[in-house]
Amino acid sequence: MIVTVLPASLGQGIALLVAYVIGLCGTLLAIALLGQRLIGAARWAADPHGWFRRGLGWIFILVGIAIIAGWDKDLQTWVIENSPIRPWELDSEFIPQG
């Protein structure tokens, strides 16, 4: 964005840069305020003795065991073989043919 703004006249460039900064600050402020509300509403997830943290711990342990055993590769193979979406074809539209 800045590279596009710099070749413009000085006044126009400063106006565009100020508009960009105001928009960026507004977006970051909205994220910060909404994030505080979300954290306040999700205090139950931060309780170290709560069911959520214990369950998440067990999930991490099971995922670690699956990775060590190589089951993650089996799962990836199964998903690719049985998926109606072919991931290797998703970007073929972006590459021009010929």
XYZ file of C-alpha atoms in Angstrom:
98
model
C 0.000 0.000 0.000
C 2.747 2.483 0.880
C 4.531 1.845 -2.414
C 1.322 2.792 -4.224
C 0.846 5.942 -2.126
C 4.370 7.380 -2.409
C 4.305 8.259 -6.141
C 1.158 10.400 -5.665
C 1.301 14.112 -4.912
C 2.408 14.988 -1.393
C -1.028 16.083 -0.171
C -2.832 13.114 -1.683
C -0.187 10.716 -0.374
C -0.459 12.060 3.169
C -4.275 11.918 3.039
C -4.232 8.304 1.869
C -1.642 7.362 4.483
C -3.676 9.010 7.273
C -6.837 7.215 6.100
C -4.940 3.917 6.078
C -3.599 4.472 9.615
C -7.041 5.457 10.957
C -8.603 2.352 9.409
C -5.867 0.130 10.782
C -6.142 1.622 14.280
C -9.926 1.269 14.228
C -9.682 -2.365 13.245
C -7.106 -3.128 15.937
C -9.209 -1.329 18.566
C -12.299 -3.336 17.593
C -10.327 -6.588 17.810
C -8.960 -5.623 21.241
C -12.373 -4.704 22.662
C -14.143 -7.750 21.257
C -11.251 -9.938 22.396
C -11.645 -8.708 25.975
C -15.349 -9.554 25.918
C -14.634 -12.970 24.467
C -11.992 -13.717 27.105
C -14.387 -12.557 29.821
C -17.072 -14.909 28.527
C -14.663 -17.850 28.267
C -13.194 -17.810 31.785
C -14.349 -21.404 32.235
C -11.800 -22.490 29.623
C -8.911 -20.982 31.612
C -9.653 -22.866 34.848
C -6.691 -25.267 35.280
C -8.840 -27.725 37.236
C -11.866 -27.490 34.950
C -13.144 -30.145 32.587
C -12.135 -28.207 29.455
C -8.420 -27.959 30.293
C -8.280 -31.579 31.435
C -10.037 -32.754 28.285
C -7.721 -30.676 26.122
C -4.735 -32.215 27.903
C -5.996 -35.717 27.133
C -6.552 -34.773 23.498
C -2.946 -33.513 23.226
C -1.667 -36.754 24.760
C -3.725 -38.861 22.329
C -2.599 -36.788 19.339
C 1.033 -37.186 20.437
C 0.624 -40.958 20.687
C -1.020 -41.015 17.239
C 1.893 -39.065 15.739
C 4.479 -41.345 17.354
C 2.607 -44.430 16.115
C 2.258 -43.002 12.597
C -1.536 -43.029 12.674
C -1.628 -39.405 11.525
C -0.279 -40.414 8.118
C -2.850 -43.196 7.882
C -5.602 -40.691 8.693
C -4.319 -38.218 6.088
C -4.210 -40.957 3.462
C -7.743 -42.070 4.322
C -9.087 -38.502 4.163
C -7.488 -37.850 0.757
C -8.695 -41.157 -0.683
C -12.280 -40.714 0.582
C -12.715 -36.953 0.210
C -15.043 -35.657 -2.507
C -12.695 -32.661 -2.845
C -9.388 -33.245 -4.605
C -6.974 -30.807 -2.892
C -4.402 -31.048 -5.676
C -7.005 -29.766 -8.154
C -8.058 -26.699 -6.132
C -5.368 -24.408 -7.529
C -5.356 -25.765 -11.075
C -7.734 -22.962 -12.121
C -5.171 -20.326 -11.106
C -2.380 -21.640 -13.341
C -2.880 -20.755 -17.014
C -2.733 -23.729 -19.360
C -0.269 -23.429 -22.219
